[in-house]
Amino acid sequence: MMSGRKNAAGRTSPWLLILISVGCFFATYNFLTMHGRGRDGPRKFLGGGDRGSYGSGSDPAKRFHVALTATDALYSQWQSRIMHYWYKEMRGRPGSDMGGFTRILHSGKPDGLMDEIPTMVVDPLPEGKDKGYIVLNRPWAFVQWLQNAKIDEEYILMAEPDHVFVKPLPNLAHGDEPAAFPFFYIKPTENEKILRKFFPEEKGPVSKIDPIGNSPVIIKKAQLEKIAPTWMNVSLKMKEDQETDKAFGWVLEMYAYAVASALHGVHHSLRKDFMIQPPWDLKTDNTFIIHYTYGCDYTMKGQLTYGKIGEWRFDKRSYLQSPPPRNLSLPPPGVPESVVTLVKMVNEATANIPGWEDDR
Ligand SMILES: *[C@@H]1O[C@H](CO)[C@@H](O)[C@H](O)[C@H]1NC(C)=O
Ligand SMILES: *[C@@H]1O[C@H](CO)[C@@H](O)[C@H](O)[C@H]1NC(C)=O
């Protein structure tokens, strides 16, 4: 059964595959450099991404680069467009330490958003390596980006397409202590037996592993440069280990980041105010990011019908085939402010992004 599932790539050492991929990567890189120069210069594709105007009061030493890992799937594209729109709106406002922006596109080739969003194309993992679990490409994407991009800022925010900035985001990290959002479902101490395969006794108690994923995290670039290769290693090993794969499922890659950072002795300060997740969190007044990963389903009386399709709904998964249309209907009265704000912000972005409904 196992050997039937494994292809040739599955048996090769991951490091050999990485070497091969690095070769392919430089081919892509050179191609893009040429391509970029032929059009409007390499800056759009490479380097530190977007160097726009920043908040005048912001201390350059505290600025962080916004790094968004994404794919060329339509579903990832429309979310990335909204995410980038709100970054542009917020970065220049007082209180922001937001610096440049790069979409790290791990589909291996440019897509239709290259002129809209500062993007660096990186390679996906070798065929079959992600075993259908696309997010396993994230650590490898960060490794390639950190090795090859010129990043002006000392800090990095790891962000995801379904993040919407509701406020200008300050640098929540303090020196060498990065900041992360604690996820209630990441429970290192309840998974000691499995985690010990990747976090040996001599490293200390598994409680040293923070209950986090890689995003959202604001971290020093120098720290991420050390963590990212380990994160990639750990995530591939976890995916190859059947027991771990089964136990962690879709949050495997989050555990991999948590373990990798702990292996490097990096502890994150846990910031619950980093983001909120509607419909569970009701208000936006004490947060910076809305993460719209859960569906929001309500009756017309404003009652949550979670898990059951509501008479009114906003769920990103409704838009796998086409982006959400402009001017979505607002929720009925009684729906929490967080959900109302989310839909208003989606509408504002889609109203102002040129060519929103065009094919990309
Ligand atoms: C990654 O894994 C390989 C093989 O298991 C190991 O030799 C290497 O030292 C690891 N590298 C990092 C950065 O963890
Ligand atoms: C948006 O839709 C509402 C009805 O849901 C309508 O009254 C309004 O005029 C629309 N706005 C725009 C800009 O199309």
CSV table of C-alpha atoms and ligand atoms in Angstrom, one decimal:
chain,number,residue,atom,x,y,z
A,1,MET,CA,0.0,0.0,0.0
A,2,MET,CA,2.7,2.5,1.1
A,3,SER,CA,5.0,1.7,-1.8
A,4,GLY,CA,2.1,1.8,-4.2
A,5,ARG,CA,1.4,5.4,-3.1
A,6,LYS,CA,4.9,6.6,-3.0
A,7,ASN,CA,6.2,7.8,-6.4
A,8,ALA,CA,9.9,8.1,-7.3
A,9,ALA,CA,10.1,11.5,-5.6
A,10,GLY,CA,8.8,10.0,-2.3
A,11,ARG,CA,11.9,7.8,-2.0
A,12,THR,CA,14.5,10.4,-2.8
A,13,SER,CA,16.1,12.4,0.0
A,14,PRO,CA,14.3,15.7,0.4
A,15,TRP,CA,17.6,17.5,0.3
A,16,LEU,CA,18.5,16.2,-3.2
A,17,LEU,CA,15.0,17.3,-4.3
A,18,ILE,CA,15.7,20.7,-2.8
A,19,LEU,CA,19.0,21.0,-4.7
A,20,ILE,CA,17.2,20.1,-7.9
A,21,SER,CA,14.5,22.6,-7.2
A,22,VAL,CA,17.0,25.3,-6.4
A,23,GLY,CA,18.4,24.8,-9.9
A,24,CYS,CA,15.0,25.1,-11.4
A,25,PHE,CA,14.3,28.1,-9.3
A,26,PHE,CA,17.3,30.0,-10.6
A,27,ALA,CA,16.1,29.2,-14.1
A,28,THR,CA,12.7,30.7,-13.3
A,29,TYR,CA,14.4,33.6,-11.5
A,30,ASN,CA,16.5,34.4,-14.6
A,31,PHE,CA,13.6,34.1,-16.9
A,32,LEU,CA,11.6,36.5,-14.7
A,33,THR,CA,14.4,39.0,-14.5
A,34,MET,CA,14.6,39.1,-18.2
A,35,HIS,CA,10.8,39.2,-18.6
A,36,GLY,CA,10.6,42.0,-16.0
A,37,ARG,CA,13.2,44.1,-17.7
A,38,GLY,CA,11.5,43.8,-21.0
A,39,ARG,CA,8.3,45.3,-19.5
A,40,ASP,CA,8.6,47.7,-16.6
A,41,GLY,CA,11.8,46.7,-14.9
A,42,PRO,CA,12.6,43.9,-12.6
A,43,ARG,CA,11.4,45.7,-9.5
A,44,LYS,CA,7.8,44.5,-10.0
A,45,PHE,CA,8.8,40.9,-9.8
A,46,LEU,CA,11.9,40.8,-7.6
A,47,GLY,CA,13.7,42.6,-4.9
A,48,GLY,CA,11.8,44.0,-1.9
A,49,GLY,CA,8.5,44.1,-3.6
A,50,ASP,CA,6.4,47.3,-3.3
A,51,ARG,CA,8.2,50.3,-1.9
A,52,GLY,CA,5.4,52.8,-1.6
A,53,SER,CA,5.1,55.7,0.7
A,54,TYR,CA,4.8,54.8,4.4
A,55,GLY,CA,3.4,56.4,7.5
A,56,SER,CA,5.6,59.4,8.2
A,57,GLY,CA,5.8,58.7,11.9
A,58,SER,CA,6.8,55.1,11.5
A,59,ASP,CA,10.3,54.2,12.8
A,60,PRO,CA,12.2,52.5,9.9
A,61,ALA,CA,13.9,50.1,12.3
A,62,LYS,CA,10.5,48.7,13.3
A,63,ARG,CA,9.0,48.3,9.8
A,64,PHE,CA,8.0,44.9,8.7
A,65,HIS,CA,7.7,43.5,5.2
A,66,VAL,CA,4.3,41.9,4.5
A,67,ALA,CA,4.8,38.5,2.9
A,68,LEU,CA,1.8,36.8,1.5
A,69,THR,CA,2.1,33.2,0.4
A,70,ALA,CA,-0.4,32.4,-2.4
A,71,THR,CA,-1.1,30.3,-5.4
A,72,ASP,CA,-2.4,31.1,-8.9
A,73,ALA,CA,-5.8,29.5,-8.2
A,74,LEU,CA,-8.7,31.8,-8.7
A,75,TYR,CA,-9.7,31.2,-5.1
A,76,SER,CA,-6.3,32.4,-3.8
A,77,GLN,CA,-6.2,35.3,-6.3
A,78,TRP,CA,-9.4,37.1,-5.3
A,79,GLN,CA,-8.5,36.8,-1.7
A,80,SER,CA,-5.0,38.1,-2.3
A,81,ARG,CA,-6.4,41.1,-4.2
A,82,ILE,CA,-8.6,42.1,-1.3
A,83,MET,CA,-5.8,41.5,1.2
A,84,HIS,CA,-3.4,43.7,-0.8
A,85,TYR,CA,-6.1,46.4,-1.3
A,86,TRP,CA,-6.4,46.8,2.5
A,87,TYR,CA,-2.7,46.7,3.0
A,88,LYS,CA,-2.4,49.7,0.7
A,89,GLU,CA,-5.2,51.5,2.5
A,90,MET,CA,-3.7,50.9,6.0
A,91,ARG,CA,0.1,51.1,5.5
A,92,GLY,CA,0.3,54.9,5.4
A,93,ARG,CA,-2.0,55.6,8.4
A,94,PRO,CA,-0.7,56.6,11.8
A,95,GLY,CA,0.4,53.7,13.9
A,96,SER,CA,1.4,51.5,11.0
A,97,ASP,CA,4.8,49.9,10.8
A,98,MET,CA,3.9,48.2,7.6
A,99,GLY,CA,6.7,48.3,5.0
A,100,GLY,CA,6.8,46.7,1.6
A,101,PHE,CA,4.6,43.9,0.3
A,102,THR,CA,5.4,40.7,-1.6
A,103,ARG,CA,3.1,38.0,-2.7
A,104,ILE,CA,5.2,34.9,-2.8
A,105,LEU,CA,3.5,33.0,-5.5
A,106,HIS,CA,4.4,29.3,-5.1
A,107,SER,CA,2.8,28.1,-8.3
A,108,GLY,CA,6.1,28.2,-10.3
A,109,LYS,CA,4.9,30.7,-12.9
A,110,PRO,CA,3.6,34.2,-13.2
A,111,ASP,CA,-0.2,34.7,-13.2
A,112,GLY,CA,-2.5,37.5,-14.2
A,113,LEU,CA,-2.0,39.6,-11.1
A,114,MET,CA,1.7,40.5,-11.7
A,115,ASP,CA,1.0,44.1,-12.5
A,116,GLU,CA,-1.5,44.6,-9.6
A,117,ILE,CA,0.3,43.0,-6.7
A,118,PRO,CA,4.1,43.0,-6.2
A,119,THR,CA,4.9,39.3,-6.6
A,120,MET,CA,7.9,37.0,-6.6
A,121,VAL,CA,7.4,33.7,-8.3
A,122,VAL,CA,8.9,30.7,-6.5
A,123,ASP,CA,8.8,27.0,-7.2
A,124,PRO,CA,6.3,24.6,-5.7
A,125,LEU,CA,7.7,21.5,-4.1
A,126,PRO,CA,8.7,18.7,-6.5
A,127,GLU,CA,5.7,16.9,-8.0
A,128,GLY,CA,4.0,14.6,-5.4
A,129,LYS,CA,5.9,15.9,-2.4
A,130,ASP,CA,3.0,17.8,-1.0
A,131,LYS,CA,0.7,14.8,-1.3
A,132,GLY,CA,-2.2,17.1,-2.2
A,133,TYR,CA,-1.7,19.2,0.9
A,134,ILE,CA,-0.9,22.5,-0.9
A,135,VAL,CA,0.1,24.5,2.2
A,136,LEU,CA,3.1,22.3,2.6
A,137,ASN,CA,4.6,24.5,-0.1
A,138,ARG,CA,4.6,27.5,2.3
A,139,PRO,CA,7.9,26.8,4.1
A,140,TRP,CA,9.7,26.0,0.9
A,141,ALA,CA,8.3,29.3,-0.6
A,142,PHE,CA,9.7,31.3,2.4
A,143,VAL,CA,13.1,29.5,2.1
A,144,GLN,CA,13.3,30.6,-1.6
A,145,TRP,CA,12.1,34.1,-1.0
A,146,LEU,CA,14.5,34.7,1.9
A,147,GLN,CA,17.4,33.4,-0.1
A,148,ASN,CA,16.7,35.4,-3.2
A,149,ALA,CA,14.8,38.6,-2.5
A,150,LYS,CA,16.3,41.9,-1.3
A,151,ILE,CA,14.2,42.7,1.7
A,152,ASP,CA,14.6,46.2,3.1
A,153,GLU,CA,12.9,45.7,6.4
A,154,GLU,CA,14.3,43.9,9.4
A,155,TYR,CA,11.0,42.2,10.3
A,156,ILE,CA,8.5,40.1,8.3
A,157,LEU,CA,4.8,39.6,8.7
A,158,MET,CA,3.7,36.2,7.4
A,159,ALA,CA,0.2,36.7,6.2
A,160,GLU,CA,-2.4,34.7,4.3
A,161,PRO,CA,-4.8,35.7,1.5
A,162,ASP,CA,-7.9,35.6,3.8
A,163,HIS,CA,-6.5,38.3,6.1
A,164,VAL,CA,-8.1,41.7,6.0
A,165,PHE,CA,-6.3,44.6,7.8
A,166,VAL,CA,-9.0,46.5,9.8
A,167,LYS,CA,-6.4,48.8,11.4
A,168,PRO,CA,-2.9,50.0,10.6
A,169,LEU,CA,-0.7,47.2,12.0
A,170,PRO,CA,2.2,48.2,14.3
A,171,ASN,CA,5.2,45.9,14.8
A,172,LEU,CA,3.9,43.6,17.6
A,173,ALA,CA,7.3,41.9,17.9
A,174,HIS,CA,9.7,43.1,20.6
A,175,GLY,CA,13.4,42.7,19.6
A,176,ASP,CA,14.0,39.0,19.4
A,177,GLU,CA,10.6,38.1,20.7
A,178,PRO,CA,8.3,37.6,17.7
A,179,ALA,CA,4.6,38.0,18.0
A,180,ALA,CA,2.1,35.3,17.0
A,181,PHE,CA,-1.7,34.6,17.3
A,182,PRO,CA,-2.5,31.7,19.6
A,183,PHE,CA,-4.8,29.1,18.0
A,184,PHE,CA,-7.0,27.3,20.5
A,185,TYR,CA,-6.8,24.0,18.5
A,186,ILE,CA,-3.0,23.9,18.5
A,187,LYS,CA,-2.3,21.9,21.7
A,188,PRO,CA,1.3,20.9,22.0
A,189,THR,CA,1.0,19.4,25.5
A,190,GLU,CA,-1.9,17.2,24.5
A,191,ASN,CA,0.2,15.8,21.6
A,192,GLU,CA,3.4,15.0,23.4
A,193,LYS,CA,3.9,11.5,22.1
A,194,ILE,CA,3.8,12.6,18.5
A,195,LEU,CA,5.7,15.8,19.0
A,196,ARG,CA,8.6,13.9,20.6
A,197,LYS,CA,9.4,12.4,17.2
A,198,PHE,CA,10.3,15.9,16.1
A,199,PHE,CA,11.2,17.7,19.4
A,200,PRO,CA,13.6,15.4,21.3
A,201,GLU,CA,13.7,15.3,25.1
A,202,GLU,CA,17.0,17.2,25.3
A,203,LYS,CA,15.2,20.2,23.8
A,204,GLY,CA,13.1,20.5,26.9
A,205,PRO,CA,9.4,20.1,27.7
A,206,VAL,CA,6.9,20.2,24.8
A,207,SER,CA,5.3,23.2,26.5
A,208,LYS,CA,8.2,25.1,24.9
A,209,ILE,CA,6.3,24.7,21.6
A,210,ASP,CA,4.0,27.7,21.2
A,211,PRO,CA,0.3,27.1,20.3
A,212,ILE,CA,0.7,28.9,17.0
A,213,GLY,CA,1.0,28.5,13.2
A,214,ASN,CA,3.3,30.5,11.0
A,215,SER,CA,0.6,33.1,10.3
A,216,PRO,CA,0.0,35.7,11.5
A,217,VAL,CA,3.5,36.1,12.9
A,218,ILE,CA,5.8,39.1,13.0
A,219,ILE,CA,9.4,38.0,13.3
A,220,LYS,CA,12.9,39.3,12.7
A,221,LYS,CA,14.1,38.3,9.2
A,222,ALA,CA,17.3,36.9,10.7
A,223,GLN,CA,15.3,34.5,12.9
A,224,LEU,CA,13.0,33.4,10.1
A,225,GLU,CA,16.0,32.7,7.9
A,226,LYS,CA,17.1,30.2,10.5
A,227,ILE,CA,13.7,28.7,11.2
A,228,ALA,CA,12.4,28.4,7.6
A,229,PRO,CA,14.6,25.5,6.4
A,230,THR,CA,13.9,23.6,9.6
A,231,TRP,CA,10.2,24.3,9.3
A,232,MET,CA,10.3,22.9,5.8
A,233,ASN,CA,12.2,19.8,7.0
A,234,VAL,CA,9.9,19.2,9.9
A,235,SER,CA,6.7,19.7,7.8
A,236,LEU,CA,8.0,17.1,5.2
A,237,LYS,CA,8.9,14.7,7.9
A,238,MET,CA,5.5,15.1,9.6
A,239,LYS,CA,3.7,14.6,6.3
A,240,GLU,CA,5.7,11.4,5.6
A,241,ASP,CA,5.0,10.0,9.1
A,242,GLN,CA,1.5,8.4,8.9
A,243,GLU,CA,0.7,8.7,12.5
A,244,THR,CA,1.5,12.4,12.6
A,245,ASP,CA,-0.2,13.1,9.3
A,246,LYS,CA,-3.4,11.4,10.6
A,247,ALA,CA,-3.3,13.1,14.0
A,248,PHE,CA,-2.6,16.7,12.7
A,249,GLY,CA,-4.5,16.6,9.4
A,250,TRP,CA,-5.0,20.1,8.0
A,251,VAL,CA,-3.1,21.8,10.8
A,252,LEU,CA,0.1,19.8,10.3
A,253,GLU,CA,2.0,22.6,8.7
A,254,MET,CA,1.1,24.9,11.7
A,255,TYR,CA,2.5,22.4,14.1
A,256,ALA,CA,5.6,22.2,11.9
A,257,TYR,CA,6.2,25.9,12.3
A,258,ALA,CA,5.6,25.8,16.0
A,259,VAL,CA,8.1,22.9,16.4
A,260,ALA,CA,10.7,24.4,14.1
A,261,SER,CA,10.7,27.8,16.0
A,262,ALA,CA,11.0,26.0,19.3
A,263,LEU,CA,13.9,23.9,18.0
A,264,HIS,CA,15.7,27.2,17.4
A,265,GLY,CA,14.8,28.4,20.9
A,266,VAL,CA,12.5,31.1,19.6
A,267,HIS,CA,9.5,31.9,21.8
A,268,HIS,CA,6.7,34.0,20.5
A,269,SER,CA,4.6,36.4,22.5
A,270,LEU,CA,1.0,35.3,22.1
A,271,ARG,CA,-1.2,38.2,20.9
A,272,LYS,CA,-4.9,37.4,21.0
A,273,ASP,CA,-5.5,40.9,19.6
A,274,PHE,CA,-3.5,40.1,16.5
A,275,MET,CA,-6.7,39.0,14.7
A,276,ILE,CA,-10.3,37.9,15.1
A,277,GLN,CA,-12.2,35.1,13.4
A,278,PRO,CA,-15.8,35.8,12.6
A,279,PRO,CA,-18.4,34.5,13.3
A,280,TRP,CA,-16.9,33.5,16.7
A,281,ASP,CA,-15.4,36.9,17.5
A,282,LEU,CA,-18.0,39.6,17.5
A,283,LYS,CA,-16.2,42.9,17.4
A,284,THR,CA,-13.3,44.6,15.5
A,285,ASP,CA,-12.5,47.3,17.9
A,286,ASN,CA,-9.7,45.5,19.7
A,287,THR,CA,-7.9,43.8,16.8
A,288,PHE,CA,-5.8,44.4,13.6
A,289,ILE,CA,-6.8,41.6,11.2
A,290,ILE,CA,-10.0,39.9,10.3
A,291,HIS,CA,-9.3,36.3,9.3
A,292,TYR,CA,-12.4,35.0,7.3
A,293,THR,CA,-11.6,31.3,7.4
A,294,TYR,CA,-15.0,30.3,8.9
A,295,GLY,CA,-18.3,30.5,7.1
A,296,CYS,CA,-20.8,33.1,8.5
A,297,ASP,CA,-24.3,31.8,8.2
A,298,TYR,CA,-27.3,33.5,9.7
A,299,THR,CA,-31.1,33.5,9.6
A,300,MET,CA,-32.8,36.7,8.4
A,301,LYS,CA,-33.4,37.3,12.2
A,302,GLY,CA,-29.6,37.5,12.7
A,303,GLN,CA,-29.3,34.1,14.4
A,304,LEU,CA,-26.1,32.1,13.8
A,305,THR,CA,-26.7,28.8,12.1
A,306,TYR,CA,-23.1,27.6,12.0
A,307,GLY,CA,-22.7,24.4,10.1
A,308,LYS,CA,-26.0,24.9,8.4
A,309,ILE,CA,-26.4,27.1,5.3
A,310,GLY,CA,-28.0,30.3,6.4
A,311,GLU,CA,-30.6,32.5,4.7
A,312,TRP,CA,-27.9,35.1,4.7
A,313,ARG,CA,-24.3,33.9,4.4
A,314,PHE,CA,-20.7,34.9,3.6
A,315,ASP,CA,-18.4,32.0,3.2
A,316,LYS,CA,-15.2,32.3,1.2
A,317,ARG,CA,-15.8,28.7,0.0
A,318,SER,CA,-18.9,29.9,-2.0
A,319,TYR,CA,-16.4,31.5,-4.3
A,320,LEU,CA,-14.2,28.7,-5.6
A,321,GLN,CA,-15.2,29.1,-9.2
A,322,SER,CA,-15.6,32.8,-9.5
A,323,PRO,CA,-14.8,35.8,-7.2
A,324,PRO,CA,-17.5,37.3,-5.0
A,325,PRO,CA,-19.6,39.8,-7.0
A,326,ARG,CA,-19.3,43.4,-6.2
A,327,ASN,CA,-21.8,44.9,-3.7
A,328,LEU,CA,-22.6,41.7,-1.7
A,329,SER,CA,-25.8,42.2,0.3
A,330,LEU,CA,-25.1,43.3,3.9
A,331,PRO,CA,-26.2,40.9,6.7
A,332,PRO,CA,-29.6,41.3,8.3
A,333,PRO,CA,-30.0,43.2,11.6
A,334,GLY,CA,-28.7,41.4,14.6
A,335,VAL,CA,-25.6,40.0,13.0
A,336,PRO,CA,-22.4,40.9,14.9
A,337,GLU,CA,-20.4,44.0,14.0
A,338,SER,CA,-17.4,41.9,13.0
A,339,VAL,CA,-19.3,40.2,10.2
A,340,VAL,CA,-20.9,43.4,9.0
A,341,THR,CA,-17.5,45.1,8.9
A,342,LEU,CA,-16.0,42.2,7.0
A,343,VAL,CA,-18.7,42.3,4.3
A,344,LYS,CA,-18.4,46.1,4.0
A,345,MET,CA,-14.6,45.9,3.7
A,346,VAL,CA,-14.9,43.2,1.0
A,347,ASN,CA,-17.4,45.4,-0.9
A,348,GLU,CA,-15.2,48.4,-0.6
A,349,ALA,CA,-12.3,46.5,-2.0
A,350,THR,CA,-14.2,45.0,-4.8
A,351,ALA,CA,-15.8,48.3,-5.7
A,352,ASN,CA,-12.3,50.0,-6.0
A,353,ILE,CA,-10.1,47.2,-7.5
A,354,PRO,CA,-10.1,47.9,-11.3
A,355,GLY,CA,-11.3,44.9,-13.4
A,356,TRP,CA,-12.5,43.0,-10.3
A,357,GLU,CA,-14.7,40.6,-12.3
A,358,ASP,CA,-12.3,40.2,-15.2
A,359,ASP,CA,-10.7,36.8,-15.7
A,360,ARG,CA,-7.1,36.7,-14.5
B,1,LIG,C1,16.9,18.4,7.3
B,1,LIG,O1,16.8,17.0,7.3
B,1,LIG,C2,18.0,16.3,6.8
B,1,LIG,C3,17.7,14.9,6.6
B,1,LIG,O2,16.9,14.3,7.6
B,1,LIG,C4,19.1,16.6,7.8
B,1,LIG,O3,20.3,16.0,7.4
B,1,LIG,C5,19.3,18.1,7.8
B,1,LIG,O4,20.3,18.5,8.8
B,1,LIG,C6,18.1,18.9,8.2
B,1,LIG,N1,18.2,20.3,8.1
B,1,LIG,C7,17.7,21.2,8.8
B,1,LIG,C8,17.9,22.6,8.6
B,1,LIG,O5,16.9,20.9,9.8
B,2,LIG,C1,-25.7,47.7,-3.8
B,2,LIG,O1,-26.9,46.9,-3.6
B,2,LIG,C2,-27.9,47.6,-2.9
B,2,LIG,C3,-29.0,46.5,-2.7
B,2,LIG,O2,-28.5,45.4,-2.0
B,2,LIG,C4,-28.4,48.7,-3.8
B,2,LIG,O3,-29.4,49.4,-3.1
B,2,LIG,C5,-27.2,49.7,-4.0
B,2,LIG,O4,-27.6,50.7,-4.9
B,2,LIG,C6,-26.1,48.9,-4.6
B,2,LIG,N1,-24.9,49.8,-4.8
B,2,LIG,C7,-24.1,49.9,-5.8
B,2,LIG,C8,-23.0,50.8,-5.8
B,2,LIG,O5,-24.3,49.2,-6.8
